[in-house]
Short mmCIF file of C-alpha atoms in Angstrom, two decimals:
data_model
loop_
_atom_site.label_atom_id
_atom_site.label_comp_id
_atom_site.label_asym_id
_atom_site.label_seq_id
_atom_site.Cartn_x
_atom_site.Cartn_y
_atom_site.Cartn_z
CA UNK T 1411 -59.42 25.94 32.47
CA UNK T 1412 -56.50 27.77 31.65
CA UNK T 1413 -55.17 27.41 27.62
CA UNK T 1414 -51.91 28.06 27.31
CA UNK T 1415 -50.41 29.08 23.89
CA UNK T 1416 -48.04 26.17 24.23
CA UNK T 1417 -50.88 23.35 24.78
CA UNK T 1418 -51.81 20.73 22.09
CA UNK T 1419 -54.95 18.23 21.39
CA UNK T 1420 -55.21 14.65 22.20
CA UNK T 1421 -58.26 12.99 20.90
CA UNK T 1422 -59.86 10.13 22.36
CA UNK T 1423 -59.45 7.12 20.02
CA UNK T 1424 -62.90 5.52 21.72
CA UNK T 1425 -65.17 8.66 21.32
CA UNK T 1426 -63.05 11.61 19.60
CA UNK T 1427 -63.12 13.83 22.48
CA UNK T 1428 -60.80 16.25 22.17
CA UNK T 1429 -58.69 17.70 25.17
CA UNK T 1430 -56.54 20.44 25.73
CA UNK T 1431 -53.51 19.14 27.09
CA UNK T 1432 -50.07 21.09 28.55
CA UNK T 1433 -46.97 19.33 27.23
CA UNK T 1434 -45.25 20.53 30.42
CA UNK T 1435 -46.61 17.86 32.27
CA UNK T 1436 -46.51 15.36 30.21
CA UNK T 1437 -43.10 13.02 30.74
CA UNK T 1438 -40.92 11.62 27.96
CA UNK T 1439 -42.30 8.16 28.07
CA UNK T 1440 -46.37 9.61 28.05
CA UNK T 1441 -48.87 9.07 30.52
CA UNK T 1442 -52.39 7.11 30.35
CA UNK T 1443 -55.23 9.12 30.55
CA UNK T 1444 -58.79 8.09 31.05
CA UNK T 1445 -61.27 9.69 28.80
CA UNK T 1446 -63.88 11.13 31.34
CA UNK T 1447 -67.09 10.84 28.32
CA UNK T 1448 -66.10 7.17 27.44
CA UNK T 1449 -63.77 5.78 29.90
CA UNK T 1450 -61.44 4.54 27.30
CA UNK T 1451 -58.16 4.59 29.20
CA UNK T 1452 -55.43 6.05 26.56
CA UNK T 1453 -52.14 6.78 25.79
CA UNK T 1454 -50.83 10.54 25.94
CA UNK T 1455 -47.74 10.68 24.17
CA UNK T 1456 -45.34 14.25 24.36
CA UNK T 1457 -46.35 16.88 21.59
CA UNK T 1458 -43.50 15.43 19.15
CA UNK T 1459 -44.73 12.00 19.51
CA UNK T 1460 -48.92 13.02 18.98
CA UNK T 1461 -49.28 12.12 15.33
CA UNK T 1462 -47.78 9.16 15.89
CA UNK T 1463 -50.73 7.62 18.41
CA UNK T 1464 -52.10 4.57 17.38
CA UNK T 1465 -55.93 4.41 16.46
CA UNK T 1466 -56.39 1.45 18.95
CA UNK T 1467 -53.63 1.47 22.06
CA UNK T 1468 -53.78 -1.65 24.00
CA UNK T 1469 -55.09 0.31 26.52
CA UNK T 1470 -53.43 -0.49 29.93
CA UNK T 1471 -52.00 -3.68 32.11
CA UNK T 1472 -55.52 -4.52 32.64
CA UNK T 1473 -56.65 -4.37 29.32
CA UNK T 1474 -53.51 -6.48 28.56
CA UNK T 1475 -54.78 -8.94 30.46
CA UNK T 1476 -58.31 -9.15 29.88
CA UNK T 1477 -58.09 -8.43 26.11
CA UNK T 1478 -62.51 -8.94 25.51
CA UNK T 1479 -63.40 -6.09 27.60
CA UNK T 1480 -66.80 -5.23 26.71
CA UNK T 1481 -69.03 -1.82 27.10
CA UNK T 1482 -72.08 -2.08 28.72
CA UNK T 1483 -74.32 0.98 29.18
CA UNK T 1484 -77.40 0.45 31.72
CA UNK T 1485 -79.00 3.58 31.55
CA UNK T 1486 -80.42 5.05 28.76
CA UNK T 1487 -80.18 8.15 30.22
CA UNK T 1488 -77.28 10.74 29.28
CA UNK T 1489 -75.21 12.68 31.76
CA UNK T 1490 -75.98 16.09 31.50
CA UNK T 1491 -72.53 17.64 32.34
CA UNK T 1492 -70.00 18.80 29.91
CA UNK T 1493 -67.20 16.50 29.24
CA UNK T 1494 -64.25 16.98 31.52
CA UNK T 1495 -60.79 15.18 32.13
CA UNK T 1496 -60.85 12.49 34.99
CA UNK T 1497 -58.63 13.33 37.86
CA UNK T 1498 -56.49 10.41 36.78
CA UNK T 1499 -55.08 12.58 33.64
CA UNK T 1500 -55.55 15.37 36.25
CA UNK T 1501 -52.90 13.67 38.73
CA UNK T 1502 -50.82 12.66 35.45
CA UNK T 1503 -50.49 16.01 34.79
CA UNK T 1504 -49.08 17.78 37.68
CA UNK T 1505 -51.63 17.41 40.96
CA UNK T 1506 -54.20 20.20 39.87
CA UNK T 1507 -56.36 20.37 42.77
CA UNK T 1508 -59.66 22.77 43.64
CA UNK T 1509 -60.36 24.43 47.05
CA UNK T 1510 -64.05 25.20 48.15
CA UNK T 1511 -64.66 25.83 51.72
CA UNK T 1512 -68.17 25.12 52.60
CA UNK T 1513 -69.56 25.47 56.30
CA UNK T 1514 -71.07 22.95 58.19
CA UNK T 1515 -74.49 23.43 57.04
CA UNK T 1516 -73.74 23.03 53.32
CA UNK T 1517 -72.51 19.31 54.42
CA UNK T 1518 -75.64 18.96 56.80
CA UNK T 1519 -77.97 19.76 54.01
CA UNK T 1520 -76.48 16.07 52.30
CA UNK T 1521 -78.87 14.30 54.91
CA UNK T 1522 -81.25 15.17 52.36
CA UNK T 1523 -80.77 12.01 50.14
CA UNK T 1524 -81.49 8.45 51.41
CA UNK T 1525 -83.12 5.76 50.10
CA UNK T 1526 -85.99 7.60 48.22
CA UNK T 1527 -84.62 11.07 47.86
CA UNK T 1528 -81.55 11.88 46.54
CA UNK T 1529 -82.57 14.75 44.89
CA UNK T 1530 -81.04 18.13 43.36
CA UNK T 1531 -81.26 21.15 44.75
CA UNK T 1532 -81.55 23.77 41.95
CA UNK T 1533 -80.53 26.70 44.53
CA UNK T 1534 -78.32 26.38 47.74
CA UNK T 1535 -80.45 26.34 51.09
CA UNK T 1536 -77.51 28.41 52.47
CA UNK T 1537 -75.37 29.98 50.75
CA UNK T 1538 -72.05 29.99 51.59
CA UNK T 1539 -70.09 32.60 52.56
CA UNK T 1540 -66.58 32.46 50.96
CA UNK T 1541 -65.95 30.01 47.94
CA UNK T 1542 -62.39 29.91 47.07
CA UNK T 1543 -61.34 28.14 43.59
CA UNK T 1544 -57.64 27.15 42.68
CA UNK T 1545 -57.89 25.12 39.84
CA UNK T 1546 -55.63 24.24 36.64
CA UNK T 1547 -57.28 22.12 35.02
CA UNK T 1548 -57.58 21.39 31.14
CA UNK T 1549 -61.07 20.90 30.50
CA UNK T 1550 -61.85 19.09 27.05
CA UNK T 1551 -63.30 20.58 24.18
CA UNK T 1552 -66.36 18.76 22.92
CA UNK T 1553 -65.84 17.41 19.45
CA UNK T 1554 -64.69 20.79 17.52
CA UNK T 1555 -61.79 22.00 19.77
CA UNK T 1556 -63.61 25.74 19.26
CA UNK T 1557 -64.82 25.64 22.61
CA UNK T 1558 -61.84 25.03 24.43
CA UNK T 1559 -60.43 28.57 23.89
CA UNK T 1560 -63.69 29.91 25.27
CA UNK T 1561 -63.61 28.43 28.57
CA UNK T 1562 -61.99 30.71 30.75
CA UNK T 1563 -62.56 30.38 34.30
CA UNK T 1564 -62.05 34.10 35.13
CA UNK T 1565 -63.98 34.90 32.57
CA UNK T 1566 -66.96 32.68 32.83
CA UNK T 1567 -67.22 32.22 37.00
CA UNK T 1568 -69.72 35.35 37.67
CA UNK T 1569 -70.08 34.57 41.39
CA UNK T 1570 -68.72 38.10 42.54
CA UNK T 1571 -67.25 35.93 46.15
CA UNK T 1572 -65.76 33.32 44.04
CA UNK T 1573 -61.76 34.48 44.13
CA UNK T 1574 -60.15 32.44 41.45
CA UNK T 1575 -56.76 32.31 42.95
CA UNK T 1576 -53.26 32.10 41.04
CA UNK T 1577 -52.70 28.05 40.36
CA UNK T 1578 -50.87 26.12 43.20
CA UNK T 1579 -49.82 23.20 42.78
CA UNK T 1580 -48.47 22.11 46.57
CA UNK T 1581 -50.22 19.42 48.50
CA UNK T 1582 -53.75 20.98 50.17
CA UNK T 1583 -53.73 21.31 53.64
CA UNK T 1584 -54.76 18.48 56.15
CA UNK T 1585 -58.63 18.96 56.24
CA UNK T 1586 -60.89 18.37 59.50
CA UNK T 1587 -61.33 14.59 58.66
CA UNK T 1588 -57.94 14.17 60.26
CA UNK T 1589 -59.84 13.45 63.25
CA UNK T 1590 -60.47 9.98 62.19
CA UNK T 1591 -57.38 8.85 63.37
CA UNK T 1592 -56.64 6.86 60.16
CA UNK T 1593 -53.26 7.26 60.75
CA UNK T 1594 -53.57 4.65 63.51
CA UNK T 1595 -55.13 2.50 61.06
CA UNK T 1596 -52.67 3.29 58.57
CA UNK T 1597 -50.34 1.86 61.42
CA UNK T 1598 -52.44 -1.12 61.25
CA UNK T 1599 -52.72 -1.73 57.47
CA UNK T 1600 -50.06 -0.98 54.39
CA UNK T 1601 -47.04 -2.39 56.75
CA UNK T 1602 -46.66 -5.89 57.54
CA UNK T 1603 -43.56 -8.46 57.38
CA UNK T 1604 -42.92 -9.18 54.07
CA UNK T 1605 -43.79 -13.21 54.57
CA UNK T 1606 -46.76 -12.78 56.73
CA UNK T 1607 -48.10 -10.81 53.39
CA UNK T 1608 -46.79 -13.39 51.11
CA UNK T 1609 -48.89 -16.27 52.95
CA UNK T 1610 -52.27 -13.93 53.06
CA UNK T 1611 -51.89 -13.15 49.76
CA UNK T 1612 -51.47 -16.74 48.78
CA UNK T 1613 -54.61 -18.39 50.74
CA UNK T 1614 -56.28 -15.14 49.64
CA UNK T 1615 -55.71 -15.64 46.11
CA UNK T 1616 -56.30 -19.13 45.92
CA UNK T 1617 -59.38 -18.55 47.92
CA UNK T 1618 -60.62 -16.21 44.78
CA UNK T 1619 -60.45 -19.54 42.89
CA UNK T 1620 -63.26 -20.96 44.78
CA UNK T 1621 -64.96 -17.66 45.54
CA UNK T 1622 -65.51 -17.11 41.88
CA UNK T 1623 -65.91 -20.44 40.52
CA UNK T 1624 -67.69 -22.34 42.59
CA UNK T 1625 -69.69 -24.95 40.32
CA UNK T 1626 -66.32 -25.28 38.33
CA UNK T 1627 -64.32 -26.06 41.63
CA UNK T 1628 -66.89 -29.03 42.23
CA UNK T 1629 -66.84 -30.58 39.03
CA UNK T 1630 -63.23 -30.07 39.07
CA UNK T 1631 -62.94 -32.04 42.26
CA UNK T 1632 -65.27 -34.66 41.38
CA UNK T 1633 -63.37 -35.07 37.91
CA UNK T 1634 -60.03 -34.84 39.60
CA UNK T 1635 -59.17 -32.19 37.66
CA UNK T 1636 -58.08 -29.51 39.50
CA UNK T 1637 -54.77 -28.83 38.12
CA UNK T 1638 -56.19 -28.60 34.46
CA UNK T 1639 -59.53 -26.67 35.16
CA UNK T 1640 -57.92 -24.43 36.83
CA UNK T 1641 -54.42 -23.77 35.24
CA UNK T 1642 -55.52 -20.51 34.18
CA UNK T 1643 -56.51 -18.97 37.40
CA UNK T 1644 -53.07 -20.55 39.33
CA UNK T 1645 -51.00 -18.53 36.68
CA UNK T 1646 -53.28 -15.05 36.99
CA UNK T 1647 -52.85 -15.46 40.47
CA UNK T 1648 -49.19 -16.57 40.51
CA UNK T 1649 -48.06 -13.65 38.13
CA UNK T 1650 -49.92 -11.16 40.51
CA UNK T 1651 -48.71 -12.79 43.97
CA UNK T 1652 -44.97 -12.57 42.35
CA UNK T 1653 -45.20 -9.41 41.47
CA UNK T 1654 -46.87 -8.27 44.92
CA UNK T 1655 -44.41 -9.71 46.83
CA UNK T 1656 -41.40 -9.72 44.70
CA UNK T 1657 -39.95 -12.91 42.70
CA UNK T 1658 -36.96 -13.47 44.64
CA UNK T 1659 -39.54 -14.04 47.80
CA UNK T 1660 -41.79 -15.59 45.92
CA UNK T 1661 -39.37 -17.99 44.50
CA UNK T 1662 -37.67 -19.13 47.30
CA UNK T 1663 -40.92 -20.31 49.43
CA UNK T 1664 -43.54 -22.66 49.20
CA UNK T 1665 -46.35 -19.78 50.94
CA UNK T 1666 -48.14 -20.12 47.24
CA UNK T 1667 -47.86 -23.94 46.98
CA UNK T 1668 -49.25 -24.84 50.38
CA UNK T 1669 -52.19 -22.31 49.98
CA UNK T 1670 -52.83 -24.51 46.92
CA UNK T 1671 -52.79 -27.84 48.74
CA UNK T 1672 -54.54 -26.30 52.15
CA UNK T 1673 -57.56 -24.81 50.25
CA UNK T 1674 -57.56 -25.81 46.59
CA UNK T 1675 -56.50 -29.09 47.04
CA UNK T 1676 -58.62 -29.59 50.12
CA UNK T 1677 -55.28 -30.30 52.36
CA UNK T 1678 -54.18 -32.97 49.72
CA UNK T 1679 -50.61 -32.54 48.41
CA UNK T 1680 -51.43 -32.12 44.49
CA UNK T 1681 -49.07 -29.56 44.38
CA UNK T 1682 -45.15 -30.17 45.44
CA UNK T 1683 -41.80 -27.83 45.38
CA UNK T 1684 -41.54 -24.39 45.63
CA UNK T 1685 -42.04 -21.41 44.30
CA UNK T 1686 -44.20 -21.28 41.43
CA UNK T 1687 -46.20 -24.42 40.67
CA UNK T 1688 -45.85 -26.57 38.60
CA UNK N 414 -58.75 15.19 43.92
CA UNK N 415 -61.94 17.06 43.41
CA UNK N 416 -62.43 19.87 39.92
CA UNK N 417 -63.92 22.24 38.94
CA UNK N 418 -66.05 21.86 35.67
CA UNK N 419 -66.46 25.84 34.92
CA UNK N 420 -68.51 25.15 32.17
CA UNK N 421 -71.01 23.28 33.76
CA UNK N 422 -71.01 25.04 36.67
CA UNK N 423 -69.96 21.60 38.79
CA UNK N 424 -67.59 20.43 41.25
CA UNK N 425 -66.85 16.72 40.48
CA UNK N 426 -65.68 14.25 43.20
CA UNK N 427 -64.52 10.64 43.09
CA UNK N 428 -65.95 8.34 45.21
CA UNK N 429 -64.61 4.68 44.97
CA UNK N 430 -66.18 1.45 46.77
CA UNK N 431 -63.25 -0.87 47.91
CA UNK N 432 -63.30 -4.14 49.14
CA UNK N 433 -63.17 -8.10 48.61
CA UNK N 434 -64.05 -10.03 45.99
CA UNK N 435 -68.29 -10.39 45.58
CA UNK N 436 -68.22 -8.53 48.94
CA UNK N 437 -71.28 -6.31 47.63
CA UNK N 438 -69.60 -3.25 45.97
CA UNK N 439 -71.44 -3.49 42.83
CA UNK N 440 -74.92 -4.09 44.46
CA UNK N 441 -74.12 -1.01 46.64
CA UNK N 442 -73.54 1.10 43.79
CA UNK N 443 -76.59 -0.89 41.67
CA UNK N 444 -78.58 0.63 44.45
CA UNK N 445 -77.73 4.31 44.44
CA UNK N 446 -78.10 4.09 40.51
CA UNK N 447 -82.00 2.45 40.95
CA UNK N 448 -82.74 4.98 43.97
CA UNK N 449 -81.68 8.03 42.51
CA UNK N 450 -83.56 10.52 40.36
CA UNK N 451 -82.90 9.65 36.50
CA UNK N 452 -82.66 13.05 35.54
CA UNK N 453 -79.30 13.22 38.06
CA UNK N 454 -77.71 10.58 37.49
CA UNK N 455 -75.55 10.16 34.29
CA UNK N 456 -74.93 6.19 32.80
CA UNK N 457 -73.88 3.67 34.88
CA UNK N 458 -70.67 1.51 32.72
CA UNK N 459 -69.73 -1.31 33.58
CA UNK N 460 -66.38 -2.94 31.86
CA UNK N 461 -66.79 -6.72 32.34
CA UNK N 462 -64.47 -9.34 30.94
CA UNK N 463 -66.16 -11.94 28.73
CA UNK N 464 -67.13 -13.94 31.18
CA UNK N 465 -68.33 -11.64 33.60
CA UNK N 466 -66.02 -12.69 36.26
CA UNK N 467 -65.08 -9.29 37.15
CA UNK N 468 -66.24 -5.70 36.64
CA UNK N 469 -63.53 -3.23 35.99
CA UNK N 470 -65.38 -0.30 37.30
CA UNK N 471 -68.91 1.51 37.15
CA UNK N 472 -69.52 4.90 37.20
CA UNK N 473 -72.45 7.18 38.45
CA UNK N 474 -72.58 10.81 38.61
CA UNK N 475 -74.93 11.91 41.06
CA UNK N 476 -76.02 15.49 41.46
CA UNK N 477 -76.08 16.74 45.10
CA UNK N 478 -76.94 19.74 45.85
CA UNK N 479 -75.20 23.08 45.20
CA UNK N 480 -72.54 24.85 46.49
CA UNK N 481 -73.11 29.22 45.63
CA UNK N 482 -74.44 28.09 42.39
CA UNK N 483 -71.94 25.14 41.92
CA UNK N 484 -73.60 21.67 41.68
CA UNK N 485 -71.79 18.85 43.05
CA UNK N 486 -71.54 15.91 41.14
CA UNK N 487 -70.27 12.22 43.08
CA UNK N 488 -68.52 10.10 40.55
CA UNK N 489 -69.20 6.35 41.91
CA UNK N 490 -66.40 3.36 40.75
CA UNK N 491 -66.49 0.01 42.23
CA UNK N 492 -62.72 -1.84 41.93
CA UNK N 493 -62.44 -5.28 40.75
CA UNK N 494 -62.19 -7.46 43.84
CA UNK N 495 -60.67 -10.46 42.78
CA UNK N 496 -57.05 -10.01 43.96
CA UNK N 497 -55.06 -10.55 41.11
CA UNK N 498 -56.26 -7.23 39.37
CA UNK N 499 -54.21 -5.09 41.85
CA UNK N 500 -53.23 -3.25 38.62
CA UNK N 501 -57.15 -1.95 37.98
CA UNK N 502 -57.54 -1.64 41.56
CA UNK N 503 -54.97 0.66 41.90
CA UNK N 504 -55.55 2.81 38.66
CA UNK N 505 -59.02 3.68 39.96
CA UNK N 506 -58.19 4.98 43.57
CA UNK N 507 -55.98 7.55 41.37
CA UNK N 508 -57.80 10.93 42.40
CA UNK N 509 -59.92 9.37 45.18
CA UNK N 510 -61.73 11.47 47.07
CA UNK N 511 -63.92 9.29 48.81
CA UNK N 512 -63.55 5.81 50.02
CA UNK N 513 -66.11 3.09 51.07
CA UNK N 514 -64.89 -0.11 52.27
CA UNK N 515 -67.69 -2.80 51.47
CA UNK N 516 -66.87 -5.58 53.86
CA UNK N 517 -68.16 -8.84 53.35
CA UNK N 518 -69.21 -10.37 56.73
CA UNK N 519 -69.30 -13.82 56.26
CA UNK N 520 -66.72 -15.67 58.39
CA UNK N 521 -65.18 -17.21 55.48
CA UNK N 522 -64.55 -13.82 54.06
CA UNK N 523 -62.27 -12.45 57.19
CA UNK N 524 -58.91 -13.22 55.71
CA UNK N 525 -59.86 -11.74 52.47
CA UNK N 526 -61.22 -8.74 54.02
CA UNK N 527 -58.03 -8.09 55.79
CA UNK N 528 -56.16 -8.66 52.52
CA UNK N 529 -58.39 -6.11 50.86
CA UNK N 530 -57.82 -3.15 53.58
CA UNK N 531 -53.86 -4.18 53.76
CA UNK N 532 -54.43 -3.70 49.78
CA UNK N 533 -55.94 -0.82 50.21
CA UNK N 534 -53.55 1.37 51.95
CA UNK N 535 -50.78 -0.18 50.33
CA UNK N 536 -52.11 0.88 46.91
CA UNK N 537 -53.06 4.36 48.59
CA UNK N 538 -49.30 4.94 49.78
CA UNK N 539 -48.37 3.68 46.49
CA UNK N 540 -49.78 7.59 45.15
CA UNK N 541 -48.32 9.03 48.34
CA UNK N 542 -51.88 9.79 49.47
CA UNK N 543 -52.40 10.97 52.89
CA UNK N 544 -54.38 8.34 54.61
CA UNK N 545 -55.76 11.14 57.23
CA UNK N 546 -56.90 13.55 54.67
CA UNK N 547 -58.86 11.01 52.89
CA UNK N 548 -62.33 10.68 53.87
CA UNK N 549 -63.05 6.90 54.60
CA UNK N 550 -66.38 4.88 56.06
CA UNK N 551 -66.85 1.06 56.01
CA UNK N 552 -69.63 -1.33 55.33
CA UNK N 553 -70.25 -4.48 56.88
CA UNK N 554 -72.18 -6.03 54.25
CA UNK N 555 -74.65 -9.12 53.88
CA UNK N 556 -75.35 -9.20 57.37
CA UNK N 557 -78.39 -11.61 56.54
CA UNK N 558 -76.51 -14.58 55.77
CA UNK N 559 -75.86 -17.26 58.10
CA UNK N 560 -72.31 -17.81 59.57
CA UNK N 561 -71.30 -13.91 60.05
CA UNK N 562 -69.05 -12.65 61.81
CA UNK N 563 -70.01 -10.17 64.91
CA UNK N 564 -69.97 -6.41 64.31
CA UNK N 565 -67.86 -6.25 67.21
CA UNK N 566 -65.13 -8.58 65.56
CA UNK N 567 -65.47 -6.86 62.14
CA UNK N 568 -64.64 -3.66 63.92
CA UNK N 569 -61.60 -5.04 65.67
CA UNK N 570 -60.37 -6.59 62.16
CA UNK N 571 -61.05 -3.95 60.03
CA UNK N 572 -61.71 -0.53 61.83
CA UNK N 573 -59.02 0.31 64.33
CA UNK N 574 -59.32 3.81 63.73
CA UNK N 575 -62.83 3.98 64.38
CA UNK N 576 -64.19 5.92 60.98
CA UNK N 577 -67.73 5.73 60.71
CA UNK N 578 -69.08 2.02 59.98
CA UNK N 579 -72.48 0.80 58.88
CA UNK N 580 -74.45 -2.64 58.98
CA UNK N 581 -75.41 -3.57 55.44
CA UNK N 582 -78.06 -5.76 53.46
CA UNK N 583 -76.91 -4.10 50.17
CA UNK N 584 -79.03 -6.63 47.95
CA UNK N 585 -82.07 -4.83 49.92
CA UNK N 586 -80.34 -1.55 49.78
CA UNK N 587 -80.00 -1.77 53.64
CA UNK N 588 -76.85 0.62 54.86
CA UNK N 589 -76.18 1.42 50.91
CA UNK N 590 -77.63 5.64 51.60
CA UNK N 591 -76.17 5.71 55.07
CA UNK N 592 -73.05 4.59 53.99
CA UNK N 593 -72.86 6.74 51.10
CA UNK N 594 -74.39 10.07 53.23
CA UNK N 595 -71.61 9.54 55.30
CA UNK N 596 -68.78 9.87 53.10
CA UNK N 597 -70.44 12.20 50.96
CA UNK N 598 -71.08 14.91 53.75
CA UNK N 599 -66.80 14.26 54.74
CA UNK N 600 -66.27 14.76 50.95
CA UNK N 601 -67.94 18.07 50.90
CA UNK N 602 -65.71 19.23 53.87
CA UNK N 603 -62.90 18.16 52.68
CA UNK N 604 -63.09 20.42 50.18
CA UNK N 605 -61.88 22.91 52.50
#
C-alpha cells in the first residue's frame, strides 16, 4: 500500500473500518465503495465533502430498491485475513491492478481441491521462479488508522525475487486465456437488434414472475387476480425493461404487453395498449 | 482485478457465479462453503430481501495454495438472477476476475439463459472489460430433472466459443469442484 501525504480516512458507517483513501481518484460527485470486512456498500465523498457523510447512506440503486436488506452470517467462523478494500473501490479509484506470473505447475498444483480436499498449502510445492508485484492499492487500517502508515509494501515484502515495480496504471496485457476465443462469443452475445432484445427481455422478465412465485401465480389465476397480485412485480420489471432498453423504445411497442398476455396471462388479452401497462 | 494484501501475505481474486434466475448459483457456492476446510474459508453473507426472493450476493474466501509465500485467497459472489436487478448484477462483476456461468438446463429455462449470457457481456462491456482476458467456464446445471435440454444444444446456445463447460447436479455438489478447479487454475494464470 502506498500512503501518500495527501490521502485522507473514510470510515465504514456499517463496521468503522477505516481506509486510507487518495483524493486524486476520487471524482467531484464521489464514488461507492464496498467495505471489504462488512460489505456495506458506501458513499466516498472528495476530502472537502468527508465530514459531511451521513451515518446511514442509502446505500446504492439496489438498496433503493429493496430498502429491508438483511445480514445473514452462516458461518461462525472468522476470516483470517486482514481487512482490505474490494476491487470495486479499487476500480473506483483509478484501475490498480497486481501482476504475478506463476508457471504452469503453480496452476496444476489447483487440481488439488475437489470435493473433499480443498485444502491449504502452508508452503509452495514449487516455487516459482520470478514473482513480479505492481500494485497501488490503499489497504485499510483496522479500527485505529495507526497501522495504515506501517504497511509499506517495500518495506514489508521480504521475498528477495519479489521486484515491487513503480505503479502502472495501463490496462495489463492480454493473458494466455485469450485462447478461448471469447471474442467469438462476445460476437455472439452483448450485440443484438435493439427490438429482438426488447422482446427477450420482456418474456424473460415476465417469466421471473412465475419462476419466483409460483404458488402465488396459481392462486392468482384461480382468483382472477393477476393484475392485483402481481402489480408489484409488472412495475419492478417494467422500470428495469425501460431502462434496459430505453423509454422511447419501450414506449412506443407493445414487446412488454404481449409478454404479459403470452405467458402471464396464459395467451389471454388481460393486458391492452402499449407501452407500459396499465 | 486481482491485489495484493501485503499484510497478510495474500493475493485476493474475485470469482463471480453468473447466470439465470434459481439456475443453481447459490447451491454451487453453498457447496464449496460445506466442502471446504473451516479453518480456510472466511463467512459466507448472504444479503436477502425480506422475503427472500433474491440474494444480493455471498461471499467465500477460500485459501488455495501459495504462490513464493503468497496465499491465494478466491473471493466467491453469486449475482441476483432475477432480471430486474441488472443494477446489483452489474455492481458485482466490478473487478471480476473469474466468471462461472451456472446454466439452468431445463427447457423452460433456454430463453432465460440466453438473456442471462446476452446480460452478461453487456454488463461486462459496460466496464470496458476485455471479454478475452477474462477467464470464463460454464455449468450446465440440474441435469437430473426431467425435461432438459441436451448438452449438445446447451453448448450451441450458450458456448460458441467453446470455454470449458461442465455437467452439473449442484444440489449433490455434482460439477460444483470441477467447475470451480477450472476457473480457478485460468485465474492463477491470468495473473501473468
Amino acid at each position: 500500500m502506498t500512503m501518500t501525504q495527501s490521502s485522507y480516512f473514510v470510515t465504514c458507517p456499517a463496521c468503522e473500518t477505516s481506509f486510507p483513501v487518495d483524493p486524486s481518484r476520487v471524482p467531484a460527485g464521489g464514488v461507492r465503495a464496498i467495505c471489504s470486512t462488512c460489505m456495506r456498500v458506501f458513499q466516498v465523498d472528495p476530502p472537502e465533502a468527508v465530514d459531511h457523510i451521513p451515518a446511514d447512506i442509502p446505500a446504492d440503486p439496489v438498496a433503493a430498491r429493496t430498502p429491508e436488506l438483511e445480514v445473514q452470517t452462516e458461518s461462525p467462523v472468522e476470516s483470517a485475513s486482514a481487512p482490505i478494500i474490494d476491487a470495486e473501490v479499487e476500480d473506483e479509484f483509478g484501475d490498480a491492478e497486481v501482476r504475478i506470473e506463476v508457471d504452469d505447475e503453480a496452476a496444476d498444483s489447483l487440481d488439488d481441491f475437489g470435493d473433499s480436499e480443498f485444502e491449504v498449502e502452508e508452503e509452495p510445492q514449487d516455487p516459482v521462479d520470478e514473482v513480479e508485484a505492481e500494485v497501488d492499492l490503499d489497504e485499510p487500517i483496522g479500527e485505529t488508522g495507526d497501522e495504515a502508515v506501517e504497511v509499506d509494501e517495500a518495506a514489508t515484502v521480504d521475498e528477495e525475487d519479489i521486484d515491487v515495480a513503480t505503479v502502472e496504471e495501463e490496462a495489463a496485457e492480454p493473458s494466455p486465456v485469450a485462447d478461448q476465443s471469447l471474442s467469438k462469443a462476445a460476437a455472439r452475445f452483448g450485440r443484438r437488434d435493439p427490438h429482438d432484445r426488447a422482446k427477450r427481455l420482456a418474456r424473460v422478465l415476465v417469466s421471473d414472475m412465475l419462476t419466483y412465485h409460483p404458488a402465488q401465480y396459481e392462486e392468482a389465476v384461480s382468483q382472477g387476480r393477476l393484475k392485483e397480485e402481481f402489480e408489484e412485480e409488472i412495475r419492478l420489471s417494467w422500470e428495469e425493461y425501460e431502462e434496459q432498453i430505453g423509454r422511447e423504445l419501450a414506449e412506443s411497442t407493445d414487446y412488454f404487453i404481449e409478454a404479459l398476455n403470452e405467458i402471464l396471462a396464459r395467451g389471454e388479452t388481460l393486458f391492452r395498449g402499449v407501452g407500459r401497462p396499465e | 482485478m486481482s491485489m495484493i494484501n501485503y499484510a497478510s501475505r495474500e493475493i485476493n481474486c474475485k470469482i463471480v457465479y453468473y447466470g439465470t434466475g434459481l439456475g443453481g448459483k447459490t447451491t454451487n457456492l453453498e457447496w464449496v462453503h460445506s466442502r471446504v476446510d473451516p479453518e480456510s474459508r472466511g463467512k459466507m453473507i448472504s444479503l436477502a430481501t425480506e422475503t427472500d426472493r433474491t440474494l444480493f450476493f455471498d461471499f467465500l474466501p477460500v485459501d488455495l495454495g501459495s504462490i513464493r509465500g503468497f496465499k491465494t485467497r478466491f473471493h466467491l459472489y453469486t449475482v441476483p438472477g432475477q432480471v430486474y436487478y441488472n443494477a446489483s448484477r452489474k455492481l458485482i462483476l466490478k473487478g471480476v476476475d473469474g466468471i462461472i456461468f451456472v446454466a439452468d438446463s431445463q427447457a423452460q429455462r433456454a430463453e432465460a439463459n440466453i438473456e442471462a449470457m446476452h446480460n452478461l457481456f453487456e454488463n461486462l462491456e459496460s466496464y470496458g472489460y476485455d471479454l478475452e482476458t477474462i477467464p470464463f467456464a460454464i455449468q450446465y446445471n440440474k441435469r437430473d430433472l426431467d425435461n432438459i435440454l441436451s448438452v449438445e444444444d446447451l453448448r450451441e446456445q450458450l458456448n460458441p466459443a467453446g470455454v470449458p463447460d461442465f455437467e452439473g447436479v449442484a444440489i449433490e455438489g455434482k460439477g460444483v469442484f470441477e467447475t470451480l478447479r477450472a476457473v480457478s487454475k485460468l485465474v492463477v494464470k491470468t495473473l501473468n
